[in-house]
């Protein structure tokens, strides 16, 4: 019989991050049964600001005179659609959808009567019935992702209610979104970003294309204020955000190949205002990046909502309006002055060994970080240690700090939090709520990250049958069983093999049936691997199939026996084998030298056969112990030596 041990480690991680530098002013969910899509903004002639919120059933126009209490001024019904995009030119809003049915085409809404009302003044389906996006610049609308080819329609808005088409561009095939300034278009063309010359609005010409990055979707993006860098969003959750240098418009130079939130969330849309990119993430919500150096985007603020679609940061008041697919309108105030440090971290929930643990955090700031640290404490056997402070001995790698927490014994809980202080003495802790400077975070937050040290043990074999290799007749059978436990609390699994081939049986027993049609004598191998997911024990038997005259016909012992334990001496466990030739009530107990019973391994009726039980003395002191068996009239004892 052989025994083998295997081990593996598993780390489970989740993500935590704070909500920083962004204040929630209000949230309005007026159409919870419909759901929402994109958003845009508008300012009327007297300076009243509005949110133009895409609802799946139409367009809601919301008065933001009091940003804490938005009020709907008008609702323009439209075709029900998951997708709805809105842009504004002068006193008119232009709305497209991908919905089908009555009312398809480009909706034109007159906003001149606000704040009293707004009116649908035209719906045009001359050139397309459905579209995915629209962009307006310098008196022209660029409608993209339309039915009938998915190219780009250029519409002259000189007559805002009755546009005329100047061109239909198909040189980039399907276009999902565009960014336009003056005579240039960046077309987000699924696989590539394309630069298109539209100086002649009747004859657009492709200038250049970016490389196609494997696994991404060229989804949307915006140019920096100096019109040198294009910052794209790719939506397929591969690289999230890319930065391209277009100083030479014939060449796309990828200067930032990826920027991602630590949460692995999917990015959607991005808009640039000054030195900040305002980004909507589906599950991270409203995110603001400091792009004062476009080559090093830094997280400057974020506010998590479940299903963010779009954002609009261009209202004169400085508020940002955002749309959430399930929760409607959000009104935010981004605080771009004196930004406190931003900390993000992917914590470990479980550590499956007692080695030191490296915990990393990304810490960014609009200035510089003066000091950053991690504090941890341990909870073991009901005792909680004081807080211990750890710093990164090598300093950060860019804005990534690493902290080493010493290894801990099994069943220890480790609580920890991060702190950072910048050159303006702003302090941030993660989780939020801590305070104190020099060093930062001397006052802990009210909640902490926690991981558990859970060291998987080796499964313990309590007993198994047969007790050793066996011989049977060609038409015989023999039952195999294993009784095991896991002292570290993990679930056990059993995998059986016959002659190296895995069997379908997954329980702790297996019935071997000899095939009389196969040649004999022969030797088969039966193996059982007991596994807790990290460590395993392997039991193997040899089954000799031989002529009936050479076999004890029923494979039943012919006498009572109690074998000497093995190993002996032992620490901390040993195996005790015995056999009974007929069904009996069996008691197998362990005694110390003063006659006290310290363990009872068996106290039940057993069928005739050979048995093997494990005696675990982990909680007993070193010494001599007696194993005694009583089975009917059979009584026998053996001495065992425990050496620790």
XYZ file of C-alpha atoms in Angstrom:
644
model
C 0.000 0.000 0.000
C 1.329 3.488 -0.850
C 0.593 7.005 0.406
C 1.280 10.241 -1.519
C 0.814 13.894 -0.531
C -0.014 16.785 -2.860
C -0.597 20.461 -2.040
C -1.831 23.580 -3.815
C -2.514 27.167 -2.751
C -5.490 29.284 -3.748
C -5.869 33.045 -3.365
C -9.313 34.613 -3.621
C -9.475 38.312 -4.299
C -12.104 40.980 -4.454
C -11.699 44.678 -4.983
C -12.242 47.658 -2.749
C -11.961 51.362 -3.445
C -13.267 54.634 -2.058
C -15.644 57.319 -3.259
C -13.519 60.447 -3.317
C -13.583 64.095 -4.404
C -17.086 63.831 -5.861
C -20.191 65.001 -4.019
C -23.612 63.571 -4.812
C -26.043 66.479 -5.139
C -29.150 64.552 -6.160
C -30.564 61.461 -7.831
C -33.897 61.292 -9.672
C -35.347 57.983 -10.831
C -38.612 59.086 -12.456
C -39.063 56.125 -14.844
C -37.857 53.035 -12.946
C -40.028 50.732 -15.026
C -38.438 51.848 -18.296
C -34.707 52.223 -17.696
C -32.354 54.848 -19.091
C -29.539 55.391 -21.588
C -27.509 58.462 -22.607
C -27.536 62.069 -21.388
C -26.694 65.563 -22.636
C -27.007 69.111 -21.309
C -28.591 72.398 -22.400
C -28.639 76.019 -21.173
C -31.534 78.281 -22.168
C -31.395 81.988 -22.983
C -31.750 83.079 -19.367
C -29.098 80.699 -18.055
C -31.273 77.878 -16.721
C -29.492 74.541 -17.027
C -31.220 71.341 -18.149
C -30.465 67.640 -18.316
C -31.642 65.889 -21.477
C -31.979 62.358 -20.158
C -32.500 59.403 -22.448
C -35.276 57.139 -21.216
C -35.923 53.901 -23.085
C -39.382 55.225 -23.945
C -38.392 58.785 -24.841
C -36.469 61.894 -23.783
C -36.921 63.522 -20.375
C -35.984 67.223 -20.164
C -35.171 68.149 -16.557
C -34.908 71.665 -15.121
C -31.791 71.992 -12.931
C -32.493 75.450 -11.475
C -32.271 73.693 -8.127
C -29.746 70.882 -8.713
C -30.810 69.248 -5.462
C -34.367 68.913 -6.785
C -34.470 68.379 -10.577
C -37.933 68.849 -12.078
C -39.136 67.474 -15.401
C -40.083 70.308 -17.766
C -41.119 68.086 -20.683
C -41.132 64.502 -21.883
C -40.884 63.674 -25.588
C -42.057 60.112 -26.300
C -40.056 57.993 -28.706
C -39.620 54.442 -29.918
C -38.754 52.120 -27.039
C -35.057 51.336 -27.277
C -32.116 50.354 -25.107
C -30.029 52.872 -27.101
C -30.847 56.566 -27.328
C -28.358 59.345 -28.038
C -28.964 63.085 -27.753
C -27.059 66.175 -28.887
C -27.947 69.891 -29.009
C -27.484 72.562 -31.675
C -28.728 76.049 -30.868
C -32.238 75.726 -29.469
C -32.880 72.239 -30.843
C -32.117 68.750 -29.564
C -31.480 65.891 -31.989
C -32.331 62.373 -30.845
C -31.604 59.014 -32.477
C -32.365 55.444 -31.391
C -31.976 51.894 -32.634
C -35.636 51.148 -31.961
C -37.964 49.932 -34.701
C -41.577 50.804 -35.410
C -43.684 53.890 -35.916
C -41.690 57.083 -35.426
C -38.315 55.795 -36.631
C -35.670 58.263 -37.691
C -34.086 61.452 -36.349
C -36.235 63.325 -33.814
C -35.841 67.126 -33.683
C -37.052 68.812 -30.475
C -37.630 72.567 -30.148
C -36.235 73.745 -26.788
C -36.987 77.451 -27.262
C -40.121 77.381 -25.085
C -38.324 76.131 -21.985
C -38.725 76.262 -19.067
C -42.440 75.973 -19.899
C -42.310 73.101 -22.384
C -40.498 71.509 -25.311
C -41.980 70.259 -28.579
C -41.193 67.567 -31.124
C -41.104 69.533 -34.397
C -39.885 66.950 -36.898
C -38.968 63.301 -37.370
C -36.810 62.527 -40.410
C -36.321 59.051 -41.858
C -35.178 60.102 -45.333
C -31.635 58.686 -45.122
C -31.848 56.267 -42.213
C -34.425 54.882 -39.789
C -32.137 53.803 -36.961
C -28.775 55.008 -35.693
C -26.472 54.354 -32.767
C -24.909 57.769 -32.119
C -24.891 61.401 -33.138
C -22.301 64.193 -32.799
C -22.779 67.887 -33.634
C -20.001 70.364 -34.411
C -19.894 73.712 -36.200
C -23.425 73.474 -37.615
C -23.211 69.886 -38.863
C -24.599 66.684 -37.399
C -22.676 63.430 -37.832
C -25.001 60.463 -37.510
C -23.308 57.073 -37.244
C -24.037 53.395 -36.814
C -27.128 53.628 -38.991
C -29.127 50.932 -40.676
C -28.177 50.269 -44.259
C -24.408 50.055 -43.743
C -23.440 51.693 -40.475
C -21.421 54.529 -42.002
C -21.490 58.279 -41.265
C -24.179 60.676 -42.510
C -23.192 64.364 -42.534
C -26.203 66.668 -42.134
C -26.196 70.431 -42.660
C -28.193 72.103 -39.842
C -28.476 75.554 -41.399
C -32.204 74.947 -41.251
C -32.316 73.248 -37.829
C -35.762 71.728 -38.392
C -35.126 70.523 -41.945
C -31.505 69.322 -42.246
C -29.988 68.375 -45.600
C -27.469 65.624 -46.137
C -24.119 66.613 -47.658
C -22.427 63.191 -47.679
C -22.624 59.573 -46.600
C -19.169 58.235 -45.695
C -18.539 54.463 -45.732
C -14.740 54.377 -45.890
C -14.478 53.127 -42.297
C -17.357 50.637 -42.640
C -19.388 50.408 -39.399
C -18.764 53.387 -37.106
C -19.874 53.178 -33.490
C -19.117 56.749 -32.363
C -17.223 59.854 -33.483
C -15.484 62.901 -32.103
C -15.466 65.946 -34.427
C -13.651 69.266 -34.355
C -13.546 71.743 -37.233
C -12.623 69.729 -40.321
C -11.531 66.462 -38.661
C -13.382 63.380 -37.445
C -12.120 60.571 -35.237
C -14.259 57.590 -36.230
C -14.476 54.748 -33.696
C -14.693 51.972 -36.253
C -14.885 48.810 -34.112
C -11.374 47.448 -34.808
C -9.543 50.743 -35.361
C -9.749 54.451 -34.721
C -9.800 56.323 -38.047
C -8.954 59.953 -38.768
C -11.201 61.419 -41.485
C -10.822 64.772 -43.269
C -14.219 66.509 -43.574
C -12.987 69.908 -44.722
C -15.094 69.170 -47.792
C -18.395 68.192 -46.203
C -19.468 66.595 -49.466
C -16.383 64.403 -49.854
C -14.920 62.989 -46.591
C -11.480 61.388 -46.988
C -9.734 58.834 -44.762
C -6.420 60.217 -43.462
C -5.077 57.400 -41.262
C -6.021 54.467 -39.039
C -4.706 53.200 -35.750
C -3.430 49.689 -35.341
C -6.051 47.107 -34.433
C -5.325 45.990 -30.864
C -6.346 42.339 -30.388
C -9.390 41.846 -28.190
C -10.511 45.477 -28.012
C -13.486 47.349 -29.420
C -12.809 50.895 -30.627
C -15.899 52.211 -28.881
C -15.700 55.948 -28.125
C -13.341 58.711 -27.041
C -12.451 62.405 -26.914
C -9.589 64.695 -27.905
C -7.582 66.631 -25.330
C -8.088 70.401 -25.313
C -4.936 70.987 -27.408
C -6.236 68.432 -29.962
C -3.005 66.453 -29.794
C -4.053 63.334 -27.890
C -7.069 61.102 -28.428
C -8.180 59.155 -25.359
C -10.252 56.134 -26.333
C -12.505 53.735 -24.453
C -12.710 50.142 -25.650
C -15.681 48.596 -23.727
C -14.496 44.971 -24.073
C -12.744 45.088 -20.673
C -9.347 44.287 -22.160
C -7.366 47.521 -21.791
C -10.216 49.960 -20.926
C -8.570 53.274 -21.844
C -5.881 54.011 -24.435
C -4.066 57.253 -25.259
C -2.930 58.030 -28.822
C -0.593 60.828 -29.921
C -1.836 62.508 -33.133
C 0.820 65.199 -33.478
C 1.353 63.661 -36.931
C -2.133 62.992 -38.263
C -0.879 60.383 -40.662
C 0.351 58.223 -37.765
C -1.389 56.930 -34.644
C 1.210 56.623 -31.873
C -0.058 54.510 -28.962
C 1.561 56.231 -25.965
C -0.579 54.687 -23.193
C -1.492 51.117 -24.196
C -3.865 50.634 -21.273
C -5.312 52.277 -18.166
C -7.746 50.326 -16.044
C -9.638 50.698 -12.813
C -8.515 48.120 -10.243
C -12.048 46.723 -10.111
C -11.880 45.191 -13.600
C -15.066 47.066 -14.507
C -16.150 47.757 -18.101
C -15.633 51.315 -19.339
C -18.261 53.036 -21.502
C -17.930 56.727 -22.455
C -15.374 59.496 -21.845
C -15.517 63.306 -22.106
C -12.686 65.790 -21.595
C -12.945 69.201 -19.959
C -9.702 71.033 -19.244
C -7.216 68.763 -17.507
C -9.789 66.142 -16.565
C -11.408 63.209 -18.329
C -14.916 62.439 -17.093
C -15.608 58.735 -17.582
C -18.658 56.523 -17.167
C -18.026 52.928 -16.078
C -20.865 50.431 -16.121
C -20.266 49.258 -12.535
C -17.712 51.757 -11.185
C -19.957 54.727 -11.928
C -18.618 58.245 -12.473
C -14.809 58.369 -12.625
C -12.598 61.433 -13.121
C -9.015 61.195 -14.382
C -6.375 63.890 -14.079
C -4.882 64.097 -17.585
C -2.747 67.203 -17.092
C -0.052 64.829 -18.312
C -1.933 62.640 -20.819
C 0.874 60.086 -20.673
C 0.231 59.493 -16.962
C -3.532 59.470 -16.273
C -4.247 59.622 -12.541
C -7.450 58.767 -10.729
C -8.766 62.086 -9.374
C -12.260 61.159 -8.244
C -14.979 58.552 -8.423
C -18.508 57.877 -7.267
C -19.850 54.376 -7.640
C -23.269 53.700 -9.142
C -24.416 50.283 -10.387
C -25.005 50.878 -14.121
C -23.602 54.188 -15.334
C -24.133 54.969 -19.039
C -23.025 58.533 -19.744
C -21.961 61.831 -18.217
C -21.980 65.504 -19.222
C -19.453 67.815 -17.482
C -19.959 70.996 -19.542
C -22.692 72.937 -17.704
C -21.552 76.463 -16.709
C -22.341 75.854 -13.031
C -19.638 73.183 -12.884
C -21.938 70.315 -11.947
C -21.752 67.032 -13.839
C -24.927 65.214 -14.843
C -24.836 61.454 -15.360
C -27.244 58.748 -16.471
C -27.524 55.359 -14.808
C -29.349 52.616 -16.708
C -31.392 51.572 -13.665
C -31.386 54.637 -11.420
C -31.855 57.580 -13.778
C -30.309 61.020 -13.293
C -27.359 61.703 -11.004
C -26.138 65.230 -10.317
C -22.552 65.465 -9.034
C -20.054 68.119 -8.022
C -16.430 67.222 -8.729
C -14.002 68.996 -6.401
C -10.955 69.583 -8.570
C -9.114 71.851 -6.128
C -6.768 70.421 -3.497
C -7.598 66.803 -4.250
C -6.913 64.328 -1.448
C -4.972 61.132 -2.206
C -6.855 58.418 -4.065
C -6.225 54.857 -2.847
C -7.327 51.701 -4.655
C -6.638 48.139 -3.606
C -7.461 44.528 -4.468
C -7.597 42.755 -1.092
C -7.001 39.078 -0.441
C -9.821 37.324 1.389
C -8.048 34.077 2.208
C -4.395 33.076 2.564
C -3.729 29.350 2.407
C -0.286 29.270 4.040
C 1.685 30.891 6.855
C 4.064 32.828 4.605
C 4.386 36.643 4.635
C 1.703 38.398 2.564
C 2.404 41.275 0.163
C -0.479 43.774 0.020
C -0.314 46.440 -2.681
C -2.208 49.690 -3.177
C -2.299 52.244 -5.967
C -2.082 55.746 -4.484
C -2.369 58.858 -6.661
C -2.627 62.578 -5.993
C -2.692 65.868 -7.881
C 0.469 66.835 -5.985
C 2.859 64.449 -4.274
C 2.485 61.772 -1.597
C 4.490 62.649 1.527
C 3.835 59.402 3.366
C 1.819 56.247 2.899
C 1.494 53.233 5.146
C -0.461 50.123 6.014
C -1.635 49.229 9.501
C -2.630 45.706 10.479
C -3.670 43.789 13.563
C -4.278 40.100 14.192
C -7.099 38.201 15.861
C -6.021 34.763 17.114
C -7.659 32.524 19.723
C -9.945 35.416 20.652
C -7.056 37.810 21.315
C -6.690 41.021 19.268
C -3.227 42.521 18.868
C -2.403 46.255 18.797
C -2.144 47.978 15.411
C 1.209 47.521 13.659
C 2.422 50.001 11.030
C 4.194 48.930 7.827
C 5.823 51.110 5.176
C 7.088 50.249 1.710
C 10.841 49.818 2.351
C 11.749 50.418 -1.283
C 9.372 53.287 -1.953
C 6.654 53.179 -4.602
C 7.043 51.827 -8.105
C 5.305 54.665 -9.904
C 2.188 55.036 -7.784
C 2.095 51.418 -6.576
C 3.031 50.827 -2.930
C 3.748 47.350 -1.510
C 3.546 46.335 2.139
C 4.644 43.048 3.712
C 2.556 41.603 6.542
C 4.380 38.844 8.481
C 3.128 35.287 8.144
C 0.532 34.170 10.680
C -0.541 30.798 12.108
C -3.587 28.876 10.969
C -7.001 30.297 11.949
C -5.696 33.867 12.299
C -7.727 36.831 11.040
C -5.741 39.857 9.857
C -7.466 43.271 9.710
C -5.769 46.113 7.844
C -6.208 49.543 6.261
C -4.163 51.959 4.156
C -3.369 55.631 4.816
C -1.791 58.356 2.673
C -0.891 62.014 3.236
C -0.112 64.481 0.433
C 1.913 67.694 0.281
C -1.193 69.716 1.241
C -1.637 67.549 4.377
C -4.785 65.960 2.958
C -5.212 62.474 4.413
C -7.103 59.540 2.934
C -7.634 56.112 4.430
C -8.974 53.015 2.726
C -11.492 51.958 3.895
C -12.684 55.515 4.452
C -13.148 57.210 7.797
C -9.666 57.316 9.320
C -7.699 60.466 10.093
C -4.514 61.818 11.637
C -1.290 63.097 10.089
C 2.452 62.603 10.555
C 2.036 59.654 10.193
C -1.312 59.508 8.392
C -4.064 57.226 9.607
C -3.244 57.276 13.323
C -7.007 57.259 13.947
C -8.365 54.082 12.311
C -11.516 53.958 10.170
C -14.535 52.114 11.532
C -14.249 49.257 9.032
C -11.247 47.337 7.736
C -10.175 44.862 5.099
C -9.846 41.350 6.527
C -8.241 38.153 5.374
C -8.160 34.774 7.077
C -5.120 32.525 7.295
C -6.478 29.070 6.605
C -3.728 26.470 6.193
C -5.117 23.276 4.632
C -4.100 20.136 6.481
C -3.636 16.645 5.114
C -6.746 14.434 5.157
C -6.630 11.913 8.003
C -7.455 8.298 7.168
C -9.492 6.894 10.061
C -9.940 3.409 8.636
C -10.004 1.475 5.391
C -10.908 -1.996 4.155
C -9.433 -4.328 3.127
C -6.543 -3.765 5.524
C -4.049 -4.788 2.837
C -3.618 -6.432 -0.540
C -6.055 -9.266 -1.254
C -6.605 -12.344 -3.427
C -9.948 -13.422 -4.930
C -11.340 -15.959 -7.362
C -12.014 -15.053 -11.040
C -15.726 -14.577 -10.380
C -15.305 -13.033 -6.940
C -15.880 -9.593 -5.565
C -14.438 -7.467 -2.807
C -15.630 -4.209 -1.276
C -13.247 -1.313 -0.703
C -14.043 1.537 1.659
C -12.195 4.492 3.148
C -13.246 6.512 6.171
C -11.426 9.861 6.353
C -11.755 13.276 7.963
C -10.285 16.728 7.411
C -9.093 18.496 10.545
C -8.726 21.844 8.722
C -12.417 22.067 7.891
C -12.341 21.532 4.118
C -14.688 19.150 2.298
C -13.290 15.813 1.199
C -13.611 14.189 -2.202
C -12.864 10.604 -3.203
C -11.513 9.555 -6.598
C -11.206 5.850 -7.455
C -9.003 4.211 -10.087
C -8.720 0.660 -11.377
C -5.477 -0.140 -13.178
C -4.880 3.571 -13.662
C -8.284 4.316 -15.206
C -10.513 6.721 -13.280
C -13.865 5.259 -12.248
C -17.213 7.028 -12.193
C -17.652 6.271 -8.508
C -17.104 9.356 -6.291
C -18.155 8.049 -2.870
C -15.955 6.623 -0.161
C -16.542 2.999 -1.211
C -16.094 0.864 -4.327
C -17.162 -2.697 -5.150
C -14.546 -4.561 -7.194
C -15.984 -7.362 -9.351
C -13.556 -9.802 -10.943
C -14.228 -10.513 -14.616
C -14.029 -14.272 -15.097
C -13.646 -13.768 -18.838
C -10.176 -12.240 -18.456
C -7.018 -14.349 -18.161
C -5.780 -15.265 -14.681
C -3.778 -15.365 -12.545
C -3.421 -11.603 -12.813
C -2.912 -8.603 -10.541
C -5.165 -5.536 -10.677
C -4.580 -2.250 -8.873
C -7.293 -0.356 -6.996
C -6.477 3.179 -5.880
C -8.376 5.826 -3.928
C -7.268 9.459 -3.677
C -8.783 11.395 -0.779
C -8.523 15.133 -1.487
C -9.567 18.320 0.317
C -8.805 20.528 -2.678
C -5.275 21.341 -1.534
C -3.708 18.190 -0.059
C -4.452 14.551 -0.713
C -3.734 11.044 0.515
C -3.433 8.125 -1.889
C -4.353 4.567 -0.858
C -3.577 1.667 -3.194
C -4.300 -2.062 -3.075
C -3.136 -4.997 -5.190
C -5.910 -7.448 -6.075
C -4.627 -10.854 -7.159
C -7.110 -12.864 -9.235
C -6.202 -16.552 -9.046
C -7.585 -20.073 -9.382
C -10.261 -20.812 -6.767
C -8.144 -23.616 -5.282
C -5.535 -21.035 -4.327
C -7.964 -18.560 -2.792
C -9.734 -18.397 0.566
C -13.114 -18.608 -1.123
C -14.959 -15.746 0.490
C -11.925 -13.523 1.164
C -12.921 -13.646 4.850
C -10.294 -13.949 7.612
C -10.075 -17.421 9.153
C -9.143 -16.180 12.645
C -9.390 -13.245 15.055
C -6.341 -11.026 15.172
C -5.059 -7.672 16.464
C -1.857 -6.570 14.716
C 0.853 -4.423 16.256
C 0.246 -0.792 15.402
C 2.327 0.879 12.708
C 4.341 3.001 13.004
C 5.472 2.339 16.548
C 6.755 4.499 18.189
C 4.503 7.117 16.581
C 3.760 10.865 16.539
C 0.946 11.867 16.494
C -1.046 9.092 14.763
C -0.711 5.389 14.075
C -2.641 2.645 12.267
C -4.229 -0.303 14.111
C -5.323 -3.377 12.104
C -7.541 -6.225 13.230
C -9.595 -9.023 11.654
C -12.708 -10.958 12.651
C -13.874 -14.175 10.896
C -17.573 -13.587 11.607
C -19.986 -10.795 12.390
C -19.382 -9.557 15.936
C -19.923 -6.635 18.257
C -16.454 -5.109 18.444
C -14.982 -2.649 20.899
C -11.512 -1.216 20.295
C -10.393 1.227 22.987
C -7.177 2.970 24.017
C -6.011 3.224 27.655
C -3.144 4.950 29.432
C -0.950 3.089 31.947
C -3.200 3.978 34.889
C -6.159 2.327 33.173
C -8.004 5.457 32.019
C -9.772 5.151 28.685
C -8.455 7.962 26.444
C -10.147 7.015 23.161
C -12.720 4.599 21.786
C -12.104 3.789 18.135
C -14.814 1.141 17.596
C -17.971 0.246 19.507
C -20.398 -1.351 17.054
C -21.371 -4.469 15.132
C -18.965 -5.215 12.278
C -19.198 -7.733 9.456
C -16.509 -10.365 9.064
C -13.402 -8.884 7.478
C -10.154 -7.020 7.953
C -10.197 -3.484 9.387
C -7.758 -0.638 9.780
C -8.376 2.288 12.154
C -6.319 5.410 12.743
C -5.499 6.491 16.299
C -4.768 10.231 16.462
C -2.986 11.213 19.706
C -2.355 14.844 18.854
C -3.895 16.007 22.152
C -2.231 13.354 24.360
C 1.167 13.504 26.102
C 4.060 11.217 25.275
C 3.954 7.793 26.942
C 2.892 4.152 26.715
C -0.687 3.417 25.664
C -2.631 0.148 25.503
C -4.960 -0.805 22.641
C -7.510 -3.463 23.660
C -9.968 -5.286 21.417
C -13.024 -7.233 22.554
C -14.931 -9.222 19.917
C -17.128 -11.975 21.275
C -14.816 -14.213 23.291
C -11.716 -12.745 21.616
C -9.702 -10.317 23.743
C -6.230 -8.991 23.022
C -4.051 -5.983 23.883
C -0.983 -4.339 22.343
C 1.426 -1.711 23.686
C 1.969 1.499 21.732
C 4.604 4.201 22.323
C 3.814 7.856 21.669
C 6.961 10.009 21.330
C 6.563 13.771 20.858
